[in-house]
PDB file of C-alpha atoms in Angstrom:
ATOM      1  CA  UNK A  65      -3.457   4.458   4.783  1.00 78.00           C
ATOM      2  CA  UNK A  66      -0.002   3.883   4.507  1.00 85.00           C
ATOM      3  CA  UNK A  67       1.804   0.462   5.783  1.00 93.00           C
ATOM      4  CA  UNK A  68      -1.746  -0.844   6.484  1.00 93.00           C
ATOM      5  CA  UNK A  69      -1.517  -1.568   2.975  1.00 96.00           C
ATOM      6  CA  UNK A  70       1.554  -3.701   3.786  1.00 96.00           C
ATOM      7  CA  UNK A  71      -0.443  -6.006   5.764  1.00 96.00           C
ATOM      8  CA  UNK A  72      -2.758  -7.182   2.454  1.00 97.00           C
ATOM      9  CA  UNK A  73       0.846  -7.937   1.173  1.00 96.00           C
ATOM     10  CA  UNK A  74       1.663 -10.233   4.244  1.00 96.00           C
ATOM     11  CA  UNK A  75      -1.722 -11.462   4.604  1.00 96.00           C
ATOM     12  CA  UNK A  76      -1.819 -12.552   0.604  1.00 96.00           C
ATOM     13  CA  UNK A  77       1.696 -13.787   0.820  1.00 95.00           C
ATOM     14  CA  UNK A  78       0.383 -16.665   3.409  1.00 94.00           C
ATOM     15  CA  UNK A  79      -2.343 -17.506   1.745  1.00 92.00           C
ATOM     16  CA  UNK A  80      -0.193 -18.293  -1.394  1.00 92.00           C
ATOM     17  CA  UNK A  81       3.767 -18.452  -0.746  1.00 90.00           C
ATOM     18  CA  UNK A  82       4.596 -18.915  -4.299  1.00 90.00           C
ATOM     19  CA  UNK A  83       3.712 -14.870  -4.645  1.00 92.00           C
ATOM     20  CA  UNK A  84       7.131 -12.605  -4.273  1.00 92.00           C
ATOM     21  CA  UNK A  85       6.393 -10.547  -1.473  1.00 95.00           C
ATOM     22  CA  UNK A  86       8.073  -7.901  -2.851  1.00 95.00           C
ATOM     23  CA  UNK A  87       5.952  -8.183  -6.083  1.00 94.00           C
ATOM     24  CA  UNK A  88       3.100  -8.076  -3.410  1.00 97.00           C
ATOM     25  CA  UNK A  89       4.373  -4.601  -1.761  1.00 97.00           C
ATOM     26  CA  UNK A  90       4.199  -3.514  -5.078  1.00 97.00           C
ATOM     27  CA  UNK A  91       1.198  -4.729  -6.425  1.00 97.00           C
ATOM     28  CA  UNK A  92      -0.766  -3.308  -2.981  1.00 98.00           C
ATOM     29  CA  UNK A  93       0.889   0.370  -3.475  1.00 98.00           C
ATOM     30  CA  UNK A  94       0.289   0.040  -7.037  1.00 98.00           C
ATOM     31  CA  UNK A  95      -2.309   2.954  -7.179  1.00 97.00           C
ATOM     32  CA  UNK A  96      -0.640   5.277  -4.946  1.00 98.00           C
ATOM     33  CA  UNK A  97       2.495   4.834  -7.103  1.00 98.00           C
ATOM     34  CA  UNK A  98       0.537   5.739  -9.929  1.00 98.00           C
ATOM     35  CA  UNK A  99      -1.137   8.554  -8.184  1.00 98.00           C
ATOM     36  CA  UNK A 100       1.934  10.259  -7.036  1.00 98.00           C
ATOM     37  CA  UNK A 101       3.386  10.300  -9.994  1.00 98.00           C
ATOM     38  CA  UNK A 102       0.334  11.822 -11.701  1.00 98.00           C
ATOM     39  CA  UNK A 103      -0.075  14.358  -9.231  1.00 97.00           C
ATOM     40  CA  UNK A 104       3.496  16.340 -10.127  1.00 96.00           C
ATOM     41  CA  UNK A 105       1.507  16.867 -14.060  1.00 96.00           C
ATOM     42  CA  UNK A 106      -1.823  18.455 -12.521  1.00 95.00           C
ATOM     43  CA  UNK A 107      -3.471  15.262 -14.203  1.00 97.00           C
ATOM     44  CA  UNK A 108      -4.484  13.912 -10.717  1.00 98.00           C
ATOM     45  CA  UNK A 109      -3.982  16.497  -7.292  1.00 97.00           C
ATOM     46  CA  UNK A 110      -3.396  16.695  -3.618  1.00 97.00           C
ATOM     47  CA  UNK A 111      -3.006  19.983  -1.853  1.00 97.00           C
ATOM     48  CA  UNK A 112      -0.690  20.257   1.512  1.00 96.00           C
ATOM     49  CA  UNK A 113      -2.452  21.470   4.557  1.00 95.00           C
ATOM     50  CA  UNK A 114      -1.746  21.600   7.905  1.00 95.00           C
ATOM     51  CA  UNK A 115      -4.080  18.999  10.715  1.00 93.00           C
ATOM     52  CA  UNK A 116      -6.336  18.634   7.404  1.00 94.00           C
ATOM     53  CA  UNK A 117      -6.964  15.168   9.259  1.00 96.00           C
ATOM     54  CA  UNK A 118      -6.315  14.413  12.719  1.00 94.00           C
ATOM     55  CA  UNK A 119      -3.180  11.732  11.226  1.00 94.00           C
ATOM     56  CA  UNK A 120      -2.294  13.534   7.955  1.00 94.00           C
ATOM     57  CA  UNK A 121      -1.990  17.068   5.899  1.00 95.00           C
ATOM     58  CA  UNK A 122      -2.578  15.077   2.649  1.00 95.00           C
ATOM     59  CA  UNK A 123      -5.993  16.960   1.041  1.00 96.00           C
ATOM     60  CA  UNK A 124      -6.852  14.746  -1.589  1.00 96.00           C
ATOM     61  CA  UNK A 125      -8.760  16.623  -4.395  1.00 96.00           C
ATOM     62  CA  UNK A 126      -9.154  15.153  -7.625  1.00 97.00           C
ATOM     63  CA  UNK A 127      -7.837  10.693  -8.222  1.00 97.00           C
ATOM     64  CA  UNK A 128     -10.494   9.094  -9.969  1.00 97.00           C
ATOM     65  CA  UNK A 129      -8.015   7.213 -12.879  1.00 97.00           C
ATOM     66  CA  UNK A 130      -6.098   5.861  -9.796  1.00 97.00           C
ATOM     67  CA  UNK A 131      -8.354   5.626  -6.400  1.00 97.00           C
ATOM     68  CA  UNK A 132     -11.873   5.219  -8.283  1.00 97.00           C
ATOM     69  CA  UNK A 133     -13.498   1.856  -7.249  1.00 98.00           C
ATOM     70  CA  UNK A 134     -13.902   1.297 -10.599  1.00 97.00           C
ATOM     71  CA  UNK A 135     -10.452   2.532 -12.059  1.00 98.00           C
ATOM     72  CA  UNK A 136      -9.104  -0.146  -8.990  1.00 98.00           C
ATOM     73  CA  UNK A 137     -11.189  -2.637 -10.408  1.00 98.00           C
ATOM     74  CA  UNK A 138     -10.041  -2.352 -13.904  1.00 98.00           C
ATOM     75  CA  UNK A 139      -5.685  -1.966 -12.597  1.00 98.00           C
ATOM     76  CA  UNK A 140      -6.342  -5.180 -10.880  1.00 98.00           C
ATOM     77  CA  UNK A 141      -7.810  -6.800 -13.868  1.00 97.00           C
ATOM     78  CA  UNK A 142      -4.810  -5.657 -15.998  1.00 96.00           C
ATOM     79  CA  UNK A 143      -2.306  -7.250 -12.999  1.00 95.00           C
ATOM     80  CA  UNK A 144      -4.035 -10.540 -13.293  1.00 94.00           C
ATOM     81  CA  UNK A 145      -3.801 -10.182 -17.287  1.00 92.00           C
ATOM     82  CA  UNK A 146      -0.058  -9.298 -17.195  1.00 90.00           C
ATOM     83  CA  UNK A 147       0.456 -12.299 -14.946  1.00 89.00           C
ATOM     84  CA  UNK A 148      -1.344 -14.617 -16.853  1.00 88.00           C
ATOM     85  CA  UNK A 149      -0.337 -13.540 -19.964  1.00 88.00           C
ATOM     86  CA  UNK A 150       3.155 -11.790 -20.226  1.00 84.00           C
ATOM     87  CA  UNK A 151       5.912 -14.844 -20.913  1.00 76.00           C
ATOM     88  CA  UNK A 152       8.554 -13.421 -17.748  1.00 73.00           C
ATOM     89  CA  UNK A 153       5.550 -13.547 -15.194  1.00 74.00           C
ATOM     90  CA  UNK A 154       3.522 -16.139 -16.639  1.00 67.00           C
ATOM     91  CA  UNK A 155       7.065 -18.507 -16.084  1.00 61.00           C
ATOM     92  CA  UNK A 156       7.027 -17.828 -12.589  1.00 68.00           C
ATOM     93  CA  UNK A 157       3.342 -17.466 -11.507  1.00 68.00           C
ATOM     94  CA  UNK A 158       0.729 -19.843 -11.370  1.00 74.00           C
ATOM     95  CA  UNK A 159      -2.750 -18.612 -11.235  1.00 81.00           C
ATOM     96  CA  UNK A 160      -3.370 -18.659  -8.487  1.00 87.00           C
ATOM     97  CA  UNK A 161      -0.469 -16.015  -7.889  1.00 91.00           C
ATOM     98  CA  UNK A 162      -1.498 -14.031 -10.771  1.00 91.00           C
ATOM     99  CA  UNK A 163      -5.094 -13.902  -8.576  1.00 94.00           C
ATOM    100  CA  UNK A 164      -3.416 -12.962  -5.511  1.00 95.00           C
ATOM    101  CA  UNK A 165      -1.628  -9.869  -7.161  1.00 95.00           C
ATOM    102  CA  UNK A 166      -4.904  -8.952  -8.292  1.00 96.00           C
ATOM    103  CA  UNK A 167      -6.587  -8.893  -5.406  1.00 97.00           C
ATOM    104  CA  UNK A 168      -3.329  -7.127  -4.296  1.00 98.00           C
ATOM    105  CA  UNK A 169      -3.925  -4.262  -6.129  1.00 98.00           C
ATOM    106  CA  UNK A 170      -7.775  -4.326  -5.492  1.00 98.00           C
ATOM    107  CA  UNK A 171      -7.102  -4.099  -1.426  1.00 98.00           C
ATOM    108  CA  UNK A 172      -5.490  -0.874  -1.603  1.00 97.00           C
ATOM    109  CA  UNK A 173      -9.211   0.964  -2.630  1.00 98.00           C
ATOM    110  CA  UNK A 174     -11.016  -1.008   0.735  1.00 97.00           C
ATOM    111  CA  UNK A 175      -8.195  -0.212   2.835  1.00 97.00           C
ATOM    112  CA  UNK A 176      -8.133   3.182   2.260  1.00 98.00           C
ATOM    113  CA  UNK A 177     -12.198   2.891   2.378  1.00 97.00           C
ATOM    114  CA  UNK A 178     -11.781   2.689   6.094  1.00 97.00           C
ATOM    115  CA  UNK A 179      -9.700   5.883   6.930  1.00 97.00           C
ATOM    116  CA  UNK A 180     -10.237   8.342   4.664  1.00 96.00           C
ATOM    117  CA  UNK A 181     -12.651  10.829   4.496  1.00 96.00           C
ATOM    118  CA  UNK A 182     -15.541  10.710   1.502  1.00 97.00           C
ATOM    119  CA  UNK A 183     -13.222  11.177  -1.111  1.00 96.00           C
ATOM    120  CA  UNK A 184     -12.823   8.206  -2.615  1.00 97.00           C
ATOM    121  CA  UNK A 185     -15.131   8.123  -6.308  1.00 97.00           C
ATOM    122  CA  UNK A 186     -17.192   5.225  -6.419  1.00 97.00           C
ATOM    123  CA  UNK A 187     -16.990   6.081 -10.801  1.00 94.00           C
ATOM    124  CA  UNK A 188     -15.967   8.996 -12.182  1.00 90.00           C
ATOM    125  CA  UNK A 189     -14.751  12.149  -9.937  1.00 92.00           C
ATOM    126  CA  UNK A 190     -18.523  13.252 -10.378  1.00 92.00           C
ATOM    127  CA  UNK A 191     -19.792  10.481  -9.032  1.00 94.00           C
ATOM    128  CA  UNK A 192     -20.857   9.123  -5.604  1.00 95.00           C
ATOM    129  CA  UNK A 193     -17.406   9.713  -3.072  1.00 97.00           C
ATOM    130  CA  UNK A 194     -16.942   7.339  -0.117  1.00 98.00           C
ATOM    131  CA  UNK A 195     -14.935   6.876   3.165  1.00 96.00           C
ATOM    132  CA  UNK A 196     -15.621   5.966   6.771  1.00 97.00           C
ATOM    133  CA  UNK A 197     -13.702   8.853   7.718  1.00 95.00           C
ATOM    134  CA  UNK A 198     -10.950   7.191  10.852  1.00 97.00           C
ATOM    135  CA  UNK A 199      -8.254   9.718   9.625  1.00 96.00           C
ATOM    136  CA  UNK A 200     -10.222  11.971  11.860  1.00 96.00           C
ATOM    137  CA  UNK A 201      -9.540  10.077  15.178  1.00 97.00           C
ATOM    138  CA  UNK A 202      -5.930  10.162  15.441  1.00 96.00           C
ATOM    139  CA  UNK A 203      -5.698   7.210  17.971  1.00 97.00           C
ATOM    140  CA  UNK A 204      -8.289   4.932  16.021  1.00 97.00           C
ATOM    141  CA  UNK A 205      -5.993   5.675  12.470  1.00 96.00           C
ATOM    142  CA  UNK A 206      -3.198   4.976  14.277  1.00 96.00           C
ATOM    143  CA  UNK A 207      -4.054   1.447  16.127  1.00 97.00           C
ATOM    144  CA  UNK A 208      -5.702   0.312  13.089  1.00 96.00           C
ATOM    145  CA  UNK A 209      -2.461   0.049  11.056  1.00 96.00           C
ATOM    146  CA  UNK A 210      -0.375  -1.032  13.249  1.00 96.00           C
ATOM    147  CA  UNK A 211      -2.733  -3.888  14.422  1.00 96.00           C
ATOM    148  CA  UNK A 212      -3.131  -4.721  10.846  1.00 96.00           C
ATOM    149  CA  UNK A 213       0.533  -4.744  10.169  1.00 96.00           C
ATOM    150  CA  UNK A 214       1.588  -6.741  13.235  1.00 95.00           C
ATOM    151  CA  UNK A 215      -1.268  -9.302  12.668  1.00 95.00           C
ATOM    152  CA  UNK A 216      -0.743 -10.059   8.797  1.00 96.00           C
ATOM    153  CA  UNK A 217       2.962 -10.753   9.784  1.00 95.00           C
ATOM    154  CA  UNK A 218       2.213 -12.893  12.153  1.00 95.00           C
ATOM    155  CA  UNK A 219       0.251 -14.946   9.331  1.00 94.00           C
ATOM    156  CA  UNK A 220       3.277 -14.583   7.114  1.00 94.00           C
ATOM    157  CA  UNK A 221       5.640 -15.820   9.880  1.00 94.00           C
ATOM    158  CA  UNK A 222       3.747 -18.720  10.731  1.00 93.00           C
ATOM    159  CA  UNK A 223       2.960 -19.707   7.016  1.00 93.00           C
ATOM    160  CA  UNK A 224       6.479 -19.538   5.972  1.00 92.00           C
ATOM    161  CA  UNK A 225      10.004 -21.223   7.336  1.00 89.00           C
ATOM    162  CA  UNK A 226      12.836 -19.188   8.248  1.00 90.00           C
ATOM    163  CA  UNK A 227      16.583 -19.851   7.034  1.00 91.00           C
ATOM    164  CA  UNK A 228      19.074 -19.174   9.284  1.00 89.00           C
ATOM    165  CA  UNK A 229      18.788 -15.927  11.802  1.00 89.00           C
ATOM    166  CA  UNK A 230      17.949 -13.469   8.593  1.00 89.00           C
ATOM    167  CA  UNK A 231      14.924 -15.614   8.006  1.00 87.00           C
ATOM    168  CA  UNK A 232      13.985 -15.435  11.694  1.00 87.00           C
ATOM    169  CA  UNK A 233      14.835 -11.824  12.869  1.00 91.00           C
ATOM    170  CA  UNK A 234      15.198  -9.899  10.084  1.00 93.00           C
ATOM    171  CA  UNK A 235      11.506  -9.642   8.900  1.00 92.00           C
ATOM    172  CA  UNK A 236      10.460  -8.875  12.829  1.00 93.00           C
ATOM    173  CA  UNK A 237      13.051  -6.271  13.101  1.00 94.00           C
ATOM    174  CA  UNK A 238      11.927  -4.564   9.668  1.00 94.00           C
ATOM    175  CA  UNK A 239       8.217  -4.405  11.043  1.00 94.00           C
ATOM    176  CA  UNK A 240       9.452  -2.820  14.220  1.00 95.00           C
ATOM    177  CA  UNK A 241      11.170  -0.081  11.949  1.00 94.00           C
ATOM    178  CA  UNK A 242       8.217   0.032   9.340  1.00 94.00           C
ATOM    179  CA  UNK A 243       5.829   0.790  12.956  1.00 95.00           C
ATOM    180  CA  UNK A 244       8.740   3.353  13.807  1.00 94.00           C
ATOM    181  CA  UNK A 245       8.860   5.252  10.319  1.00 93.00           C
ATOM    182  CA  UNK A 246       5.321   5.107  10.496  1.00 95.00           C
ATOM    183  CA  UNK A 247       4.791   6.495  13.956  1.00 96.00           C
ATOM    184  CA  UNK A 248       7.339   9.436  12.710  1.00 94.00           C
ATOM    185  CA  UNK A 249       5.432  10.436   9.595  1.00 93.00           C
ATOM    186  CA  UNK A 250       2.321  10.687  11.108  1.00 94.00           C
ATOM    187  CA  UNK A 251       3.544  12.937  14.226  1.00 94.00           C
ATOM    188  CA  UNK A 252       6.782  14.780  12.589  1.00 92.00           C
ATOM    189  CA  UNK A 253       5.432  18.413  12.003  1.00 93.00           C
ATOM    190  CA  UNK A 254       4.145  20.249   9.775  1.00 94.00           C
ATOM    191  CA  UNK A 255       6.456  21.132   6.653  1.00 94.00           C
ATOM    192  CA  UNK A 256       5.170  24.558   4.946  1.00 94.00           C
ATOM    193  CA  UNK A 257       7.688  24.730   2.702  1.00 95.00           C
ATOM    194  CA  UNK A 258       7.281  20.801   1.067  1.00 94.00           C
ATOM    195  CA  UNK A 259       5.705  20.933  -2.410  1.00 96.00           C
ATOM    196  CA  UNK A 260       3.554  18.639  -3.951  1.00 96.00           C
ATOM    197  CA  UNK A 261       6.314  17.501  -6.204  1.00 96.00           C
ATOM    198  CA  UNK A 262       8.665  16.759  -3.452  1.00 97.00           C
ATOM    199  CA  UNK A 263       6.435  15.196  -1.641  1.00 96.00           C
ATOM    200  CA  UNK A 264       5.426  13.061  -4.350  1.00 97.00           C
ATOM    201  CA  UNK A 265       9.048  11.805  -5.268  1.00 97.00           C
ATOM    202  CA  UNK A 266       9.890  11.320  -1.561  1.00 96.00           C
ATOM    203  CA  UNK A 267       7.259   8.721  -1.219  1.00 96.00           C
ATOM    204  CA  UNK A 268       7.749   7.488  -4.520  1.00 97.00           C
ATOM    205  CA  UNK A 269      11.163   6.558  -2.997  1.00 97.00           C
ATOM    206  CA  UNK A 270       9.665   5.477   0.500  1.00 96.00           C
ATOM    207  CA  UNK A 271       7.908   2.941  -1.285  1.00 96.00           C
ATOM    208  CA  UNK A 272      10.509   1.915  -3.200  1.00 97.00           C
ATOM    209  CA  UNK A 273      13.195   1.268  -0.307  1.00 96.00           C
ATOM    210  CA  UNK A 274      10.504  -0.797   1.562  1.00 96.00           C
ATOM    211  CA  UNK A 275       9.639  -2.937  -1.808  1.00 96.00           C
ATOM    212  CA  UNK A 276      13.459  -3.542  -2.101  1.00 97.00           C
ATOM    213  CA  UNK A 277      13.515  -4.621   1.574  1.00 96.00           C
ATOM    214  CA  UNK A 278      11.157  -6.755   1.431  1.00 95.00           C
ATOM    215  CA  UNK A 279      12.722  -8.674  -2.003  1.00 94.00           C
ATOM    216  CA  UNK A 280      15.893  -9.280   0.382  1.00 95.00           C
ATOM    217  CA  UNK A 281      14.008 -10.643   3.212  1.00 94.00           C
ATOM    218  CA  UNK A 282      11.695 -12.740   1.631  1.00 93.00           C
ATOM    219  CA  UNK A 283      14.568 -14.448   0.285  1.00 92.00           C
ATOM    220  CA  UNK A 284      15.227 -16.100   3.824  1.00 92.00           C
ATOM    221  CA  UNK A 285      11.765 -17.679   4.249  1.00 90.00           C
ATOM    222  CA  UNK A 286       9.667 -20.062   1.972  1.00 87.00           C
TER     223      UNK A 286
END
């Protein structure tokens, strides 16, 4: 799952507008940020191959200190702790927005629950691996995050007030172009000659543009 993720973001940021959205884009990548930059030192691993799901050549082999159900369980725990307890956060959060990143970070594991195949450890990477597998119907995959996307910012849209025309174009227009960068990753071919490592940093990066992006816009609604 990739901007499926987003839409836990959007979706949380409704429920509870005090939350930065871009804290929220964070918070629901958290584990893949910490996965990818595992993966470069062996400590967790993904292998490149080609069509190894119908929507992406990611083989995931070994991620049970950042995709374990239990390992998700205990990051979002430590979220909720930092915001409840660290003095720069705890200024600008309530609880409630300290629960919401939380549960930010805990969405990202039952997300990715629904597309990918049993790989995801339920414990350890010994223990019982789950996934329902929709990486493996390319059209499914594909309608699943975009509906999820398109329908979370709706929620945000309608739970928030726009300033000016940034506050009431600039967030649709960004979807449209998350959809589009979506659409290309999942359909651009085949690279042979990517590495792990470079494909690590260059969605390390991804990530990080849309977070930024969506720091800026949030700005224009409350």
């Amino acid at each position: 799952m990739f901007i499926g993720h987003y839409a836990a973001g959007f979706a949380l940021k409704s429920v509870e507008k005090k939350a930065s959205l871009g804290m929220l884009f964070i918070a629901v990548q958290f584990v893949d940020y910490l996965f990818f930059v595992l993966a470069p030192f062996g400590i967790e691993k993904f292998n490149l191959v080609e069509n190894y799901t119908a929507i992406s050549h990611i083989e995931l082999v070994f991620y049970p200190y950042s995709h374990g159900l239990l390992a998700s369980v205990l990051w979002a725990l430590l979220i909720y702790g930092l915001w409840r307890t660290v003095p720069m956060l705890k200024a600008v959060a309530t609880g409630k927005v300290a629960l919401v990143m939380g549960l930010a970070v805990l969405s990202h594991w039952f997300v990715d629950l629904l597309v990918h195949t049993p790989d995801l450890p339920l414990l350890g990477d010994d223990s019982m691996k789950v996934g329902f597998g929709l990486w493996n119907n390319f059209a499914v995959a594909y309608a699943l995050e975009v509906l999820l996307v398109v329908g979370s910012v709706v929620l945000y849209l309608r739970s928030t007030t726009a300033h000016g025309a940034m506050g009431k174009y600039a967030m649709i227009i960004f979807v449209g172009v998350l959809v589009g960068f979506y659409t290309m990753t999942v359909t651009v071919p085949f690279d042979p000659n990517l590495t792990v490592n470079q494909a690590s940093v260059v969605t390390i990066i991804t990530f990080s543009v849309l977070t930024a992006v969506a720091f800026w816009l949030d700005r224009y609604r409350s």
